[in-house]
Tab-separated table of C-alpha atoms in Angstrom:
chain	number	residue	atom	x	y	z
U	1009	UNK	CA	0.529	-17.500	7.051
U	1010	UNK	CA	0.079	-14.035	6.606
U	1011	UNK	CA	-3.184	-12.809	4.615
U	1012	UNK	CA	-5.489	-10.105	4.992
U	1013	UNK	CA	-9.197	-11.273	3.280
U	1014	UNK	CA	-11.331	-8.220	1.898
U	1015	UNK	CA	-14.675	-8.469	0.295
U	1016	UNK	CA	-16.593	-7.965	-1.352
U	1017	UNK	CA	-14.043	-7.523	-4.375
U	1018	UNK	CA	-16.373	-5.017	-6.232
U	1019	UNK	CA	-19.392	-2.540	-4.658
U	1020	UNK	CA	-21.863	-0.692	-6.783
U	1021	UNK	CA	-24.325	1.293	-4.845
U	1022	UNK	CA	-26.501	4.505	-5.543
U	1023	UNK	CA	-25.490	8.225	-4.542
U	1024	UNK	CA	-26.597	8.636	-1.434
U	1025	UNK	CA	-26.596	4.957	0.393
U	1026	UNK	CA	-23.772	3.514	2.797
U	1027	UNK	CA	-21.102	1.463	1.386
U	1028	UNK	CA	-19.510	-1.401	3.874
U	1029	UNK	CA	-16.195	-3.449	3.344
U	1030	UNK	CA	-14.899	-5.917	5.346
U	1031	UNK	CA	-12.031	-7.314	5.896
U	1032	UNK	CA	-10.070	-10.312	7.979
U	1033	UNK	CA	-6.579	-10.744	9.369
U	1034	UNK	CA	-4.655	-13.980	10.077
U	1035	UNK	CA	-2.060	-12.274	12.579
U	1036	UNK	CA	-3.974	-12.453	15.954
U	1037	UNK	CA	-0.823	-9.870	17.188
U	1038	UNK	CA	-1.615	-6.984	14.284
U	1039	UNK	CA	-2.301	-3.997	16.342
U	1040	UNK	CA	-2.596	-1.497	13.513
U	1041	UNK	CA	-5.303	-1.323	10.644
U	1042	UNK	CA	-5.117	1.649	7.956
U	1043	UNK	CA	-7.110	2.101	5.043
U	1044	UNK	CA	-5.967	3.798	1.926
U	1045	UNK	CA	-8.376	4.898	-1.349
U	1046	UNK	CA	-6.776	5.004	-4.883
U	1047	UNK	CA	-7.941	6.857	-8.077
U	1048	UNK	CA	-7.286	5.262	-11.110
U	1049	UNK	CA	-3.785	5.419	-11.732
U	1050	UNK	CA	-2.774	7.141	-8.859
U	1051	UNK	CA	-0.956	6.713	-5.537
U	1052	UNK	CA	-2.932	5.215	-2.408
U	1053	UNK	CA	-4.389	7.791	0.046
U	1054	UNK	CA	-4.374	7.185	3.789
U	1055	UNK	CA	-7.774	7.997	4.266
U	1056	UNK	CA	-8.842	6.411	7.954
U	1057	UNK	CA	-6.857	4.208	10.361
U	1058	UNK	CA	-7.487	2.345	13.584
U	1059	UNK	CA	-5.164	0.472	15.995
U	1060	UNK	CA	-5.769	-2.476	18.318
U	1061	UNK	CA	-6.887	-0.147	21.446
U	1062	UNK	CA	-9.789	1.062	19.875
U	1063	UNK	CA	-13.188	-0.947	18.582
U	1064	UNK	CA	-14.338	2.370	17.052
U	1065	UNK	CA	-13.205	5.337	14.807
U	1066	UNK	CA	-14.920	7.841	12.926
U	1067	UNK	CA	-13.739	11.290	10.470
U	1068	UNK	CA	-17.104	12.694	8.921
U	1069	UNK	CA	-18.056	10.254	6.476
U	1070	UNK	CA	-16.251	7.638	7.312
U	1071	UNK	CA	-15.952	5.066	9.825
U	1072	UNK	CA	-13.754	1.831	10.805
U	1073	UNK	CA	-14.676	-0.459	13.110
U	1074	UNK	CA	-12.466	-3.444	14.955
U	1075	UNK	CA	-13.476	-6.575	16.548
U	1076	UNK	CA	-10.045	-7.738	17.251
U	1077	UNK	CA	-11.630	-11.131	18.851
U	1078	UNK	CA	-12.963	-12.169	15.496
U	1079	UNK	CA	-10.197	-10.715	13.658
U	1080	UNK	CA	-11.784	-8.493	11.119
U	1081	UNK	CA	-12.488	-4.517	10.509
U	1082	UNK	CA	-14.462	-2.963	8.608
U	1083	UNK	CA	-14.949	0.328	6.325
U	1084	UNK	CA	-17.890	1.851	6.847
U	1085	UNK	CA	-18.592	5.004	4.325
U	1086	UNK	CA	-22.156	7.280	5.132
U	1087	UNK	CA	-23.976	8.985	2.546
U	1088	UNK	CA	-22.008	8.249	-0.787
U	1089	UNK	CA	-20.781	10.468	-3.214
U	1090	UNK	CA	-19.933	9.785	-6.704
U	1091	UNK	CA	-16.012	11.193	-5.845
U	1092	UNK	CA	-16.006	8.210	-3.565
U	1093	UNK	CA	-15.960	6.091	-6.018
U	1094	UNK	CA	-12.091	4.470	-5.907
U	1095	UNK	CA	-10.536	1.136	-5.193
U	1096	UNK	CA	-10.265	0.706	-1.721
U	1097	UNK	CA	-7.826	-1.543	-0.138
U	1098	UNK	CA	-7.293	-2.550	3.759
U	1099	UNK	CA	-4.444	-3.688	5.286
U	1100	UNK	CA	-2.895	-5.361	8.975
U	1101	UNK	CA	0.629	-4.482	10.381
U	1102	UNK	CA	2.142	-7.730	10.984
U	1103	UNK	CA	4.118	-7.837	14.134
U	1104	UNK	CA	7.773	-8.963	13.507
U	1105	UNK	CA	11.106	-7.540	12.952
U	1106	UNK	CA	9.591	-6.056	9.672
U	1107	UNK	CA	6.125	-4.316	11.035
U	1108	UNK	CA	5.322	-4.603	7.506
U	1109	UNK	CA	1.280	-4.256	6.078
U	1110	UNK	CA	-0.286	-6.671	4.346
U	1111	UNK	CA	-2.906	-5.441	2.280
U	1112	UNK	CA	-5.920	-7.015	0.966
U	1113	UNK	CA	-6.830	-7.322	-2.580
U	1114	UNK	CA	-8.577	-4.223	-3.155
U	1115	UNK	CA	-12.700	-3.247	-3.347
U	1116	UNK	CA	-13.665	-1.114	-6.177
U	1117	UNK	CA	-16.494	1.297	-5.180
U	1118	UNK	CA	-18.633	2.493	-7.847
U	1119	UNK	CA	-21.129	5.287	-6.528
U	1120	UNK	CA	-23.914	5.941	-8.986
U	1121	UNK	CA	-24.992	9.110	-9.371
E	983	UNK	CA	2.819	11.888	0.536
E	984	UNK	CA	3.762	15.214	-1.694
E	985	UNK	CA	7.304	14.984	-0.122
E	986	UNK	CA	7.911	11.491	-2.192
E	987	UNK	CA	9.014	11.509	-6.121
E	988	UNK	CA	9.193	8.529	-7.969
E	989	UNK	CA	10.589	8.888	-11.499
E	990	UNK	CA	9.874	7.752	-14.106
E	991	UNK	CA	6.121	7.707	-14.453
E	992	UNK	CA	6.148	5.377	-16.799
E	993	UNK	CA	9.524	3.069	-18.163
E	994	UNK	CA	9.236	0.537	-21.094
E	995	UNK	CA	11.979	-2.406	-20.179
E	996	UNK	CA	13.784	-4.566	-23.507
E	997	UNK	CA	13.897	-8.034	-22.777
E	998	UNK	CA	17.025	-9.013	-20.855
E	999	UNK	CA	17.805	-5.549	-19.966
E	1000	UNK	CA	18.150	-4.079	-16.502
E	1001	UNK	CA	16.131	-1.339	-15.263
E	1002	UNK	CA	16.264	1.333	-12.159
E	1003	UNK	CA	13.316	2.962	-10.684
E	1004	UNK	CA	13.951	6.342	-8.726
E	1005	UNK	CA	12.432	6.947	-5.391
E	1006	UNK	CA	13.305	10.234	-3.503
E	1007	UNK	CA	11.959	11.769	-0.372
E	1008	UNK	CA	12.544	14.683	1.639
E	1009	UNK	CA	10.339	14.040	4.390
E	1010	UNK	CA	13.169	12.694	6.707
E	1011	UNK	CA	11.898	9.357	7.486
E	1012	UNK	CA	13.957	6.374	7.990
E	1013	UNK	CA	11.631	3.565	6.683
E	1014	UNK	CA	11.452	2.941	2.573
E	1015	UNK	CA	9.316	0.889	1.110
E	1016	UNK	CA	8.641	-0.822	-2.240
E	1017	UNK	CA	5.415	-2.416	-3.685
E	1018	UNK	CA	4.530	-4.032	-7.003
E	1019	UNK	CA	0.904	-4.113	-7.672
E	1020	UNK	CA	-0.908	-6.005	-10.231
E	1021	UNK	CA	-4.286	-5.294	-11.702
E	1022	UNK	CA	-6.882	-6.527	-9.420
E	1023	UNK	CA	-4.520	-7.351	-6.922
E	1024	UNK	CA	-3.072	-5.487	-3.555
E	1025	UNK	CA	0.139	-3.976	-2.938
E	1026	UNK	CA	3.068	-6.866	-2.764
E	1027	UNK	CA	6.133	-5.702	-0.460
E	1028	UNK	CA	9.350	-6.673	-2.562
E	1029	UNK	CA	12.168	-4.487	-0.035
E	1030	UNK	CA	12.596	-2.124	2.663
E	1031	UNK	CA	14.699	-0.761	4.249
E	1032	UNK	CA	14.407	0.396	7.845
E	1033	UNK	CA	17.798	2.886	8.312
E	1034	UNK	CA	20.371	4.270	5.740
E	1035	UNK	CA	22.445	1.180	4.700
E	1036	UNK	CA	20.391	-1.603	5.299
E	1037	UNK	CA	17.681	-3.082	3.672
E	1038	UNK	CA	15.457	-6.457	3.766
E	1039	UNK	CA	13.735	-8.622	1.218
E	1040	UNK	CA	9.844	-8.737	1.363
E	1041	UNK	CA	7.416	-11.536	0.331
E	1042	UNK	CA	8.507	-10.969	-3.797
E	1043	UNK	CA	11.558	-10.260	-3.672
E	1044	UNK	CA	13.210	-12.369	-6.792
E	1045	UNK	CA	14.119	-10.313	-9.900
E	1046	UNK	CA	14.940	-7.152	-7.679
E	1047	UNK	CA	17.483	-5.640	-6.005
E	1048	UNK	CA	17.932	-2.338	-4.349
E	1049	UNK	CA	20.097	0.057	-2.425
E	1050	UNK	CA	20.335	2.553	0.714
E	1051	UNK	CA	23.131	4.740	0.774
E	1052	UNK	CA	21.042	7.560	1.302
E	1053	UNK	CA	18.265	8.236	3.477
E	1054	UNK	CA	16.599	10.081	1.229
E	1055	UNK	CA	16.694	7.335	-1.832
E	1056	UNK	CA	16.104	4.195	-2.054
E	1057	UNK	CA	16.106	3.062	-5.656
E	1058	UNK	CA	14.804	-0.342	-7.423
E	1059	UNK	CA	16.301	-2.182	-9.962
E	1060	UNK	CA	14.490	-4.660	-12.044
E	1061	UNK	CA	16.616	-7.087	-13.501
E	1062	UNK	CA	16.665	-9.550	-16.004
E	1063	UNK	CA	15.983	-12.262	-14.109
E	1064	UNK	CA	12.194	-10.756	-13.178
E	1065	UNK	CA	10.473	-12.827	-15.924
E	1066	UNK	CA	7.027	-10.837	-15.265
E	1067	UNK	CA	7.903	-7.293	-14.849
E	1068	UNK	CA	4.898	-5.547	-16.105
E	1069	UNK	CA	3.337	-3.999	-13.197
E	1070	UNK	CA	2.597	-0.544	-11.500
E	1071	UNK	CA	5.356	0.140	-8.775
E	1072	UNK	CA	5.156	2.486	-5.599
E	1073	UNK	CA	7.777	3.468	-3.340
E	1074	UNK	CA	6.793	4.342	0.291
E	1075	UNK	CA	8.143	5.864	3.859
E	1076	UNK	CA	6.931	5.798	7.255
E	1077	UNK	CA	8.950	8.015	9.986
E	1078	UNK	CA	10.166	4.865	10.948
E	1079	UNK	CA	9.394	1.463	10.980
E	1080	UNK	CA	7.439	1.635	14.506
E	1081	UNK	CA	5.693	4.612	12.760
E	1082	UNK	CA	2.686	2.407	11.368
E	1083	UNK	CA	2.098	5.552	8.879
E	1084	UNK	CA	3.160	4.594	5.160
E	1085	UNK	CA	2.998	7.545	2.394
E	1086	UNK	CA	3.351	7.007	-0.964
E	1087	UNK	CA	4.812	8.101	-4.199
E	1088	UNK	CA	2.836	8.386	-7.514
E	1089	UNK	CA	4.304	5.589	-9.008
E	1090	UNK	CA	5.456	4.200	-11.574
E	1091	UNK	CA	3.994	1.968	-14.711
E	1092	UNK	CA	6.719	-0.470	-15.896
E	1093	UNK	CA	6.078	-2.212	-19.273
E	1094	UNK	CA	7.950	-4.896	-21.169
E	1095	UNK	CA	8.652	-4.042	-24.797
C-alpha cells in the first residue's frame, strides 16, 4: 500500500555537526521527493526537493540524495544551526490519477547550541 | 505560500455541530488540497480537488465534505459525523496537479468544546 517510512522519529545533535534523515517509499513509480520544515505551529516550508532523474541535489546547507533502486532518500543538513531546529517531514508523489504526496511521519530536529 | 489564507486560525467546534474552514488563494493554481495532521503524525490528505468543480476524496475522507465552485476557494466542512475532530488543518495548491509543487496555508487549529 502506500507508505512513506522516515526515521529516525526524533534527532538531537550539537551546533555545528550534520544531521541525516532517511526515509523509504513503497511506490517503486514515485518520481518526485520534496521535503518541507515546520516551526512549531506553523505551515510546512518547501525547503529542498528532488525528482526521480537525479541521485543528487544540493542548496547551501542542505542536501537530498536518491537511490531510487533501494527506494529511499535522504536529508542531509551540513553544519547545524540552532534555527534548524524544526520538524522535518519527507514525502513521495504517488503516481495515479491523484499525483498525491504521502508524507512520512515527521523528524523533530533539535540543534543544541 | 504567502498567496494562501486559511481562516480561522483557530475554531472551537460544539458537539454535533457543523463546522467550515476557509481556504483562499490568489496564486491561480488549479490544484487544492486539504490535510489533517495530528501531533506526532504527518500530513493525512482528506480532498482535493484538481479543477474548479470537481473534487476527490483522499485516504481520510469520512466526517468531511467540501466544495469547488471557485478556483480560488476551496472550503472544508467538518461535520458531525467526524467523531475525532481535534486536529491542526492545512489547505494547499500546486499550479496543477502535474505541478509536484504544494504550498501551504498557515492553518488552522480545530478544537472540540
Amino acid at each position: 500500500g502506500e507508505n512513506v517510512e522516515q526515521h529516525p522519529s526524533t534527532l538531537s545533535v550539537q551546533e555545528g555537526d550534520s544531521a541525516v534523515i532517511k526515509c523509504t517509499y513503497s511506490d517503486s513509480a514515485s518520481n518526485y521527493f520534496p521535503w518541507y520544515k515546520q516551526e512549531l505551529g506553523k505551515r510546512p516550508q518547501l525547503i529542498i526537493d528532488i525528482r526521480s532523474n537525479v541521485g543528487e541535489k544540493k542548496d547551501q546547507r542542505i542536501a537530498v540524495t536518491l537511490n531510487k533502486t533501494a527506494k529511499h532518500f535522504s536529508l542531509h543538513i551540513t553544519e547545524t544551526q540552532p534555527e534548524d531546529s524544526a520538524v522535518y517531514f519527507c514525502a513521495a508523489r504517488w503516481v495515479d490519477s491523484s499525483y498525491k504526496l504521502i508524507f512520512g511521519s515527521g523528524t523533530r530536529l533539535l540543534v543544541r547550541p | 505560500d504567502g498567496g494562501i489564507t486559511q481562516s480561522p486560525k483557530y475554531l472551537f467546534r460544539k458537539e454535533g455541530q457543523n463546522v467550515t474552514l476557509s481556504c483562499e488563494q490568489n496564486l491561480n493554481h488549479d490544484a487544492m488540497y486539504w490535510y489533517r495532521q495530528d501531533p506526532g503524525q504527518g500530513l493525512r490528505l482528506i480532498y482535493y480537488s484538481q479543477i474548479v468543480n470537481d473534487f476527490q476524496k483522499g485516504d481520510i475522507a469520512e466526517g468531511y465534505s467540501v466544495s469547488r465552485e471557485k478556483k480560488e476557494s476551496f472550503p472544508l466542512t467538518v461535520t458531525s459525523a467526524q467523531k475525532n475532530p481535534t486536529a491542526f488543518y492545512l489547505c494547499a495548491s500546486s499550479i496543477d496537479s502535474f505541478q509536484e509543487t504544494q504550498y501551504f496555508g498557515p492553518g488552522t487549529r480545530l478544537l472540540v468544546l
